PDB file of C-alpha atoms in Angstrom:
ATOM      1  CA  MET A   1      96.281 142.665 102.451  1.00 43.00           C
ATOM      2  CA  THR A   2      93.178 139.630  98.729  1.00 43.00           C
ATOM      3  CA  GLY A   3      96.488 139.422  99.299  1.00 44.00           C
ATOM      4  CA  THR A   4      96.418 142.860 100.669  1.00 44.00           C
ATOM      5  CA  ALA A   5      97.947 144.107 103.861  1.00 43.00           C
ATOM      6  CA  GLU A   6      95.549 147.041 104.075  1.00 38.00           C
ATOM      7  CA  ARG A   7      94.509 146.965 107.729  1.00 42.00           C
ATOM      8  CA  SER A   8      90.941 148.207 107.500  1.00 36.00           C
ATOM      9  CA  ARG A   9      88.398 146.989 110.006  1.00 30.00           C
ATOM     10  CA  ASP A  10      85.712 149.265 108.560  1.00 30.00           C
ATOM     11  CA  VAL A  11      82.821 148.623 106.226  1.00 25.00           C
ATOM     12  CA  ALA A  12      83.685 148.633 102.529  1.00 30.00           C
ATOM     13  CA  ALA A  13      83.180 151.984 100.806  1.00 31.00           C
ATOM     14  CA  GLY A  14      83.280 152.871  97.143  1.00 36.00           C
ATOM     15  CA  PRO A  15      83.243 150.627  94.058  1.00 38.00           C
ATOM     16  CA  SER A  16      85.574 147.678  93.796  1.00 38.00           C
ATOM     17  CA  PRO A  17      86.614 145.182  91.126  1.00 40.00           C
ATOM     18  CA  ALA A  18      85.530 142.557  93.615  1.00 39.00           C
ATOM     19  CA  ASP A  19      82.012 143.937  94.137  1.00 39.00           C
ATOM     20  CA  GLY A  20      79.101 141.548  94.246  1.00 41.00           C
ATOM     21  CA  GLU A  21      79.418 137.898  95.142  1.00 38.00           C
ATOM     22  CA  ALA A  22      83.212 137.842  94.761  1.00 43.00           C
ATOM     23  CA  ARG A  23      83.527 140.789  97.166  1.00 43.00           C
ATOM     24  CA  ALA A  24      82.256 138.618 100.019  1.00 47.00           C
ATOM     25  CA  HIS A  25      85.326 136.397  99.582  1.00 50.00           C
ATOM     26  CA  ALA A  26      87.933 139.159  99.245  1.00 57.00           C
ATOM     27  CA  PHE A  27      90.873 139.118 101.635  1.00 51.00           C
ATOM     28  CA  TYR A  28      90.926 142.900 102.100  1.00 48.00           C
ATOM     29  CA  GLY A  29      88.611 145.295 103.937  1.00 46.00           C
ATOM     30  CA  ARG A  30      87.409 148.650 102.669  1.00 51.00           C
ATOM     31  CA  ARG A  31      88.347 150.092  99.295  1.00 56.00           C
ATOM     32  CA  LYS A  32      88.249 153.809 100.053  1.00 58.00           C
ATOM     33  CA  GLY A  33      88.599 156.169 103.022  1.00 61.00           C
ATOM     34  CA  LYS A  34      88.631 159.957 103.134  1.00 71.00           C
ATOM     35  CA  PRO A  35      88.164 161.916  99.892  1.00 79.00           C
ATOM     36  CA  LEU A  36      91.426 162.283  98.000  1.00 81.00           C
ATOM     37  CA  ARG A  37      93.197 165.607  97.672  1.00 77.00           C
ATOM     38  CA  ASP A  38      93.126 167.045  94.158  1.00 64.00           C
ATOM     39  CA  GLY A  39      96.758 166.152  93.505  1.00 86.00           C
ATOM     40  CA  HIS A  40      96.217 162.562  94.591  1.00 91.00           C
ATOM     41  CA  SER A  41      93.079 162.278  92.477  1.00 93.00           C
ATOM     42  CA  ASP A  42      95.052 163.506  89.472  1.00 95.00           C
ATOM     43  CA  LEU A  43      97.731 160.854  90.053  1.00 97.00           C
ATOM     44  CA  MET A  44      95.096 158.119  90.206  1.00 96.00           C
ATOM     45  CA  GLU A  45      93.902 159.258  86.781  1.00 96.00           C
ATOM     46  CA  THR A  46      97.278 159.924  85.164  1.00 97.00           C
ATOM     47  CA  LEU A  47     100.166 158.040  86.770  1.00 98.00           C
ATOM     48  CA  LEU A  48      98.362 154.892  87.911  1.00 98.00           C
ATOM     49  CA  PRO A  49      97.292 153.904  84.369  1.00 98.00           C
ATOM     50  CA  GLN A  50     100.927 154.179  83.285  1.00 98.00           C
ATOM     51  CA  LEU A  51     102.131 151.857  86.074  1.00 98.00           C
ATOM     52  CA  ALA A  52      99.179 149.475  86.365  1.00 98.00           C
ATOM     53  CA  LEU A  53      99.748 145.931  85.176  1.00 98.00           C
ATOM     54  CA  ASP A  54      97.467 144.668  82.424  1.00 98.00           C
ATOM     55  CA  LEU A  55      96.419 141.135  83.322  1.00 98.00           C
ATOM     56  CA  SER A  56      94.315 140.653  80.193  1.00 98.00           C
ATOM     57  CA  GLY A  57      97.241 139.228  78.240  1.00 97.00           C
ATOM     58  CA  PRO A  58     100.026 136.791  79.162  1.00 97.00           C
ATOM     59  CA  ALA A  59     102.784 137.887  81.496  1.00 98.00           C
ATOM     60  CA  PRO A  60     106.287 138.138  80.063  1.00 98.00           C
ATOM     61  CA  ALA A  61     108.474 135.159  80.873  1.00 96.00           C
ATOM     62  CA  ASP A  62     111.101 137.635  82.080  1.00 97.00           C
ATOM     63  CA  LEU A  63     109.465 140.068  84.509  1.00 98.00           C
ATOM     64  CA  GLY A  64     112.286 142.515  83.906  1.00 98.00           C
ATOM     65  CA  ARG A  65     110.470 143.422  80.694  1.00 98.00           C
ATOM     66  CA  LEU A  66     107.702 145.040  82.746  1.00 98.00           C
ATOM     67  CA  PHE A  67     109.998 147.917  83.709  1.00 98.00           C
ATOM     68  CA  ASP A  68     111.361 150.910  81.818  1.00 98.00           C
ATOM     69  CA  VAL A  69     114.909 150.404  83.091  1.00 97.00           C
ATOM     70  CA  PRO A  70     117.060 147.279  83.561  1.00 98.00           C
ATOM     71  CA  VAL A  71     116.566 145.442  86.865  1.00 98.00           C
ATOM     72  CA  THR A  72     118.376 142.427  88.248  1.00 98.00           C
ATOM     73  CA  ARG A  73     115.662 141.147  90.622  1.00 98.00           C
ATOM     74  CA  VAL A  74     111.932 141.537  91.117  1.00 98.00           C
ATOM     75  CA  HIS A  75     110.144 141.704  94.487  1.00 98.00           C
ATOM     76  CA  LEU A  76     106.402 141.853  95.136  1.00 99.00           C
ATOM     77  CA  GLU A  77     104.688 143.447  98.119  1.00 98.00           C
ATOM     78  CA  SER A  78     101.110 142.308  98.616  1.00 98.00           C
ATOM     79  CA  GLY A  79      99.150 145.041 100.351  1.00 96.00           C
ATOM     80  CA  PHE A  80     101.625 147.891 100.781  1.00 96.00           C
ATOM     81  CA  GLY A  81      99.369 150.181 102.816  1.00 92.00           C
ATOM     82  CA  GLY A  82     100.738 153.692 102.393  1.00 91.00           C
ATOM     83  CA  GLY A  83     103.781 152.460 100.484  1.00 96.00           C
ATOM     84  CA  GLU A  84     106.449 153.194 103.127  1.00 95.00           C
ATOM     85  CA  HIS A  85     108.175 149.837 102.758  1.00 97.00           C
ATOM     86  CA  LEU A  86     107.753 149.692  98.975  1.00 98.00           C
ATOM     87  CA  ILE A  87     109.319 153.116  98.472  1.00 98.00           C
ATOM     88  CA  ALA A  88     112.135 152.419 100.951  1.00 97.00           C
ATOM     89  CA  MET A  89     113.077 149.253  99.044  1.00 97.00           C
ATOM     90  CA  ALA A  90     113.107 151.119  95.740  1.00 98.00           C
ATOM     91  CA  LEU A  91     115.293 153.904  97.135  1.00 98.00           C
ATOM     92  CA  ALA A  92     117.724 151.465  98.753  1.00 97.00           C
ATOM     93  CA  ASP A  93     118.413 149.356  95.649  1.00 98.00           C
ATOM     94  CA  PRO A  94     118.525 150.927  92.171  1.00 98.00           C
ATOM     95  CA  ASP A  95     118.739 147.484  90.531  1.00 98.00           C
ATOM     96  CA  LEU A  96     115.480 146.238  92.068  1.00 98.00           C
ATOM     97  CA  GLY A  97     112.169 146.051  90.208  1.00 98.00           C
ATOM     98  CA  LEU A  98     109.062 146.163  92.391  1.00 99.00           C
ATOM     99  CA  ILE A  99     105.461 145.103  91.986  1.00 99.00           C
ATOM    100  CA  GLY A 100     103.130 146.639  94.562  1.00 98.00           C
ATOM    101  CA  VAL A 101      99.569 145.545  95.306  1.00 98.00           C
ATOM    102  CA  GLU A 102      97.085 147.715  97.195  1.00 97.00           C
ATOM    103  CA  PRO A 103      93.283 147.737  96.741  1.00 95.00           C
ATOM    104  CA  PHE A 104      92.821 150.622  99.214  1.00 94.00           C
ATOM    105  CA  VAL A 105      92.499 153.740  97.060  1.00 95.00           C
ATOM    106  CA  ASN A 106      93.945 156.154  99.624  1.00 94.00           C
ATOM    107  CA  GLY A 107      97.026 153.994 100.134  1.00 94.00           C
ATOM    108  CA  MET A 108      97.567 153.693  96.397  1.00 97.00           C
ATOM    109  CA  ALA A 109      97.285 157.463  95.985  1.00 97.00           C
ATOM    110  CA  LYS A 110      99.824 158.080  98.740  1.00 96.00           C
ATOM    111  CA  ALA A 111     102.261 155.648  97.115  1.00 97.00           C
ATOM    112  CA  LEU A 112     101.792 157.281  93.718  1.00 98.00           C
ATOM    113  CA  ALA A 113     102.711 160.652  95.211  1.00 97.00           C
ATOM    114  CA  ALA A 114     105.934 159.197  96.629  1.00 98.00           C
ATOM    115  CA  ILE A 115     106.751 157.404  93.361  1.00 98.00           C
ATOM    116  CA  GLU A 116     106.403 160.679  91.461  1.00 98.00           C
ATOM    117  CA  ARG A 117     108.341 162.674  94.077  1.00 98.00           C
ATOM    118  CA  HIS A 118     111.313 160.281  94.015  1.00 98.00           C
ATOM    119  CA  GLY A 119     111.270 159.554  90.293  1.00 98.00           C
ATOM    120  CA  LEU A 120     110.684 155.804  90.740  1.00 98.00           C
ATOM    121  CA  ALA A 121     108.116 155.155  88.011  1.00 98.00           C
ATOM    122  CA  GLY A 122     110.594 153.254  85.861  1.00 98.00           C
ATOM    123  CA  ARG A 123     111.089 150.499  88.449  1.00 98.00           C
ATOM    124  CA  ILE A 124     107.653 150.116  90.037  1.00 98.00           C
ATOM    125  CA  ARG A 125     104.520 148.480  88.670  1.00 98.00           C
ATOM    126  CA  LEU A 126     101.203 148.467  90.504  1.00 98.00           C
ATOM    127  CA  HIS A 127      98.022 146.433  90.904  1.00 98.00           C
ATOM    128  CA  ASN A 128      95.043 148.197  92.493  1.00 97.00           C
ATOM    129  CA  ALA A 129      92.963 145.100  93.264  1.00 96.00           C
ATOM    130  CA  ASP A 130      93.122 141.641  94.788  1.00 95.00           C
ATOM    131  CA  SER A 131      96.490 139.838  94.746  1.00 97.00           C
ATOM    132  CA  VAL A 132      95.122 136.449  93.739  1.00 98.00           C
ATOM    133  CA  PRO A 133      94.574 137.184  90.020  1.00 98.00           C
ATOM    134  CA  LEU A 134      98.016 138.779  89.878  1.00 98.00           C
ATOM    135  CA  LEU A 135      99.692 135.752  91.466  1.00 98.00           C
ATOM    136  CA  ASP A 136      97.896 133.488  89.000  1.00 98.00           C
ATOM    137  CA  TRP A 137      99.060 135.722  86.114  1.00 98.00           C
ATOM    138  CA  LEU A 138     102.747 135.754  87.041  1.00 98.00           C
ATOM    139  CA  PRO A 139     105.045 133.146  85.452  1.00 98.00           C
ATOM    140  CA  PRO A 140     106.372 130.284  87.584  1.00 98.00           C
ATOM    141  CA  ALA A 141     109.594 130.956  89.511  1.00 98.00           C
ATOM    142  CA  SER A 142     109.622 134.609  88.475  1.00 98.00           C
ATOM    143  CA  LEU A 143     109.944 136.451  91.811  1.00 98.00           C
ATOM    144  CA  ASP A 144     112.986 136.842  94.038  1.00 98.00           C
ATOM    145  CA  ARG A 145     110.975 137.806  97.131  1.00 98.00           C
ATOM    146  CA  LEU A 146     107.383 138.316  98.242  1.00 98.00           C
ATOM    147  CA  TYR A 147     106.252 140.399 101.234  1.00 98.00           C
ATOM    148  CA  LEU A 148     102.992 140.260 103.188  1.00 98.00           C
ATOM    149  CA  LEU A 149     103.310 142.922 105.881  1.00 97.00           C
ATOM    150  CA  TYR A 150     100.731 143.609 108.567  1.00 95.00           C
ATOM    151  CA  PRO A 151      97.809 142.016 106.718  1.00 94.00           C
ATOM    152  CA  ASP A 152      94.312 142.399 108.055  1.00 94.00           C
ATOM    153  CA  PRO A 153      94.191 139.698 110.781  1.00 94.00           C
ATOM    154  CA  TRP A 154      90.434 139.165 110.512  1.00 95.00           C
ATOM    155  CA  PRO A 155      90.345 138.429 114.262  1.00 94.00           C
ATOM    156  CA  LYS A 156      86.767 137.138 114.482  1.00 95.00           C
ATOM    157  CA  LYS A 157      86.551 133.396 113.963  1.00 94.00           C
ATOM    158  CA  ARG A 158      83.747 133.701 111.434  1.00 95.00           C
ATOM    159  CA  HIS A 159      86.095 135.815 109.271  1.00 95.00           C
ATOM    160  CA  TRP A 160      89.129 133.510 109.402  1.00 94.00           C
ATOM    161  CA  LYS A 161      88.299 132.255 105.904  1.00 93.00           C
ATOM    162  CA  ARG A 162      89.251 135.748 104.695  1.00 95.00           C
ATOM    163  CA  ARG A 163      92.797 135.548 106.037  1.00 97.00           C
ATOM    164  CA  PHE A 164      95.174 135.664 103.113  1.00 97.00           C
ATOM    165  CA  VAL A 165      97.454 132.945 104.424  1.00 98.00           C
ATOM    166  CA  ASP A 166      95.832 129.643 103.519  1.00 97.00           C
ATOM    167  CA  ARG A 167      96.921 126.553 101.628  1.00 98.00           C
ATOM    168  CA  ALA A 168      95.686 127.801  98.247  1.00 98.00           C
ATOM    169  CA  ASN A 169      97.499 131.132  98.485  1.00 98.00           C
ATOM    170  CA  LEU A 170     100.676 129.537  99.818  1.00 98.00           C
ATOM    171  CA  ASP A 171     100.552 127.264  96.757  1.00 98.00           C
ATOM    172  CA  ARG A 172     100.320 130.397  94.625  1.00 98.00           C
ATOM    173  CA  ILE A 173     103.242 132.025  96.411  1.00 98.00           C
ATOM    174  CA  ALA A 174     105.344 128.865  96.109  1.00 98.00           C
ATOM    175  CA  ARG A 175     104.650 128.717  92.375  1.00 98.00           C
ATOM    176  CA  VAL A 176     105.894 132.250  91.647  1.00 98.00           C
ATOM    177  CA  LEU A 177     108.989 132.225  93.894  1.00 99.00           C
ATOM    178  CA  ARG A 178     112.314 131.045  92.549  1.00 98.00           C
ATOM    179  CA  PRO A 179     114.099 128.273  94.490  1.00 98.00           C
ATOM    180  CA  GLY A 180     115.952 129.969  97.334  1.00 98.00           C
ATOM    181  CA  ALA A 181     113.704 133.056  97.221  1.00 98.00           C
ATOM    182  CA  GLU A 182     112.000 134.250 100.387  1.00 98.00           C
ATOM    183  CA  PHE A 183     108.460 134.863 101.556  1.00 98.00           C
ATOM    184  CA  ARG A 184     108.474 137.468 104.361  1.00 98.00           C
ATOM    185  CA  PHE A 185     105.550 138.020 106.695  1.00 98.00           C
ATOM    186  CA  ALA A 186     105.112 140.550 109.512  1.00 98.00           C
ATOM    187  CA  SER A 187     102.210 140.997 111.915  1.00 97.00           C
ATOM    188  CA  ASP A 188     101.446 142.316 115.378  1.00 96.00           C
ATOM    189  CA  TRP A 189      98.515 139.913 115.796  1.00 95.00           C
ATOM    190  CA  ALA A 190      99.858 136.915 117.736  1.00 96.00           C
ATOM    191  CA  ASP A 191      97.076 134.561 116.692  1.00 96.00           C
ATOM    192  CA  TYR A 192      97.673 135.328 113.010  1.00 97.00           C
ATOM    193  CA  VAL A 193     101.421 134.869 113.421  1.00 98.00           C
ATOM    194  CA  ASP A 194     100.804 131.417 114.943  1.00 97.00           C
ATOM    195  CA  TRP A 195      98.275 130.656 112.206  1.00 98.00           C
ATOM    196  CA  THR A 196     100.741 131.652 109.482  1.00 98.00           C
ATOM    197  CA  LEU A 197     103.718 129.820 110.915  1.00 98.00           C
ATOM    198  CA  ALA A 198     101.723 126.607 111.353  1.00 98.00           C
ATOM    199  CA  ARG A 199     100.678 126.679 107.700  1.00 98.00           C
ATOM    200  CA  LEU A 200     104.157 127.520 106.470  1.00 98.00           C
ATOM    201  CA  LEU A 201     105.699 124.677 108.475  1.00 98.00           C
ATOM    202  CA  ALA A 202     103.104 122.282 107.072  1.00 98.00           C
ATOM    203  CA  HIS A 203     103.816 123.325 103.480  1.00 98.00           C
ATOM    204  CA  GLU A 204     106.402 121.200 101.707  1.00 98.00           C
ATOM    205  CA  ALA A 205     107.605 124.096  99.504  1.00 98.00           C
ATOM    206  CA  PHE A 206     108.900 126.260 102.364  1.00 98.00           C
ATOM    207  CA  ARG A 207     111.714 126.047 104.884  1.00 98.00           C
ATOM    208  CA  TRP A 208     111.695 128.261 107.994  1.00 98.00           C
ATOM    209  CA  THR A 209     115.138 129.837 108.303  1.00 95.00           C
ATOM    210  CA  ALA A 210     114.992 131.006 111.946  1.00 97.00           C
ATOM    211  CA  ALA A 211     117.819 129.777 114.171  1.00 96.00           C
ATOM    212  CA  THR A 212     117.218 131.910 117.286  1.00 96.00           C
ATOM    213  CA  ALA A 213     114.256 133.751 118.819  1.00 95.00           C
ATOM    214  CA  ASP A 214     115.656 137.071 117.639  1.00 95.00           C
ATOM    215  CA  ASP A 215     115.212 135.839 114.067  1.00 96.00           C
ATOM    216  CA  TRP A 216     111.468 136.388 114.402  1.00 97.00           C
ATOM    217  CA  ARG A 217     111.423 139.035 117.125  1.00 96.00           C
ATOM    218  CA  ARG A 218     113.530 141.518 115.194  1.00 95.00           C
ATOM    219  CA  PRO A 219     112.845 142.846 111.688  1.00 96.00           C
ATOM    220  CA  TRP A 220     115.192 141.923 108.882  1.00 94.00           C
ATOM    221  CA  ASP A 221     118.041 144.177 107.759  1.00 93.00           C
ATOM    222  CA  GLY A 222     116.938 147.314 105.975  1.00 92.00           C
ATOM    223  CA  TRP A 223     113.486 147.358 107.589  1.00 95.00           C
ATOM    224  CA  PRO A 224     112.226 150.968 107.403  1.00 94.00           C
ATOM    225  CA  GLY A 225     109.286 150.515 109.751  1.00 91.00           C
ATOM    226  CA  THR A 226     105.683 151.220 108.805  1.00 89.00           C
ATOM    227  CA  ARG A 227     102.887 153.220 110.365  1.00 87.00           C
ATOM    228  CA  TYR A 228     101.058 149.985 111.191  1.00 87.00           C
ATOM    229  CA  GLU A 229     104.082 148.782 113.123  1.00 92.00           C
ATOM    230  CA  ALA A 230     104.376 152.123 114.938  1.00 92.00           C
ATOM    231  CA  LYS A 231     100.706 151.954 115.900  1.00 91.00           C
ATOM    232  CA  ALA A 232     101.104 148.381 117.160  1.00 92.00           C
ATOM    233  CA  LEU A 233     104.044 149.336 119.334  1.00 94.00           C
ATOM    234  CA  ARG A 234     102.193 152.359 120.736  1.00 95.00           C
ATOM    235  CA  GLU A 235      99.291 150.104 121.659  1.00 95.00           C
ATOM    236  CA  GLY A 236     101.515 147.502 123.316  1.00 95.00           C
ATOM    237  CA  ARG A 237     101.397 144.762 120.692  1.00 94.00           C
ATOM    238  CA  VAL A 238     104.586 142.900 119.828  1.00 94.00           C
ATOM    239  CA  PRO A 239     105.299 142.377 116.121  1.00 96.00           C
ATOM    240  CA  ALA A 240     106.799 139.195 114.700  1.00 98.00           C
ATOM    241  CA  TYR A 241     108.780 138.870 111.479  1.00 98.00           C
ATOM    242  CA  LEU A 242     108.771 135.509 109.693  1.00 98.00           C
ATOM    243  CA  ARG A 243     111.090 134.523 106.831  1.00 98.00           C
ATOM    244  CA  VAL A 244     110.755 131.279 104.913  1.00 98.00           C
ATOM    245  CA  GLU A 245     112.770 130.063 101.953  1.00 98.00           C
ATOM    246  CA  ARG A 246     111.385 128.436  98.843  1.00 98.00           C
ATOM    247  CA  ARG A 247     112.888 124.968  98.638  1.00 98.00           C
TER     248      ARG A 247
END
């Protein structure tokens, strides 16, 4: 959703690392919504600095070194919204290290509250800005999976250049995924699903793994659902779930 999946269609509010000229080219929408509750504000000031990745120096060749506890695999979710999927993955697999990206302040605060409540700080690292600098910082072939779930579809044609799925960002994703790792994409916006699939099929680094229609009509195993998905279903939109493998 920058690579953020934050589904804002509102005007940007609040300061952003991408303010100014760069902000016009960001892939996400607004940065801030309603005022944060006191507890959430405290977490943004205390817990987020502990979990935030520092991109000013080189990334470790082994991403496992980012975490406080041993992990066997590392997944990244670009634009985690309120963190429902990110937290569900962490709870389901104690050997999994997770990197979560979310520029939207309210979504980040909600995720921080869940991380603290479930004691997950040792296995989660966060980036509260655009995904592109993070993807460029990560070492080659360092991720076991990357998720882009319900990204802002930027439905107006004049905004299509702000859709996260483009050749440059697919190159970035291909670079950081290990051979055999998966890129997973979900959206309820049919035009963006078609857009994404066309670009994935045209990219030499990816192989679409679907064998039947149910492979993109149904979510993958372990899918916890998200509030964006629930809203889409309430409003009569049909989600699609794409999985491609890094060759």
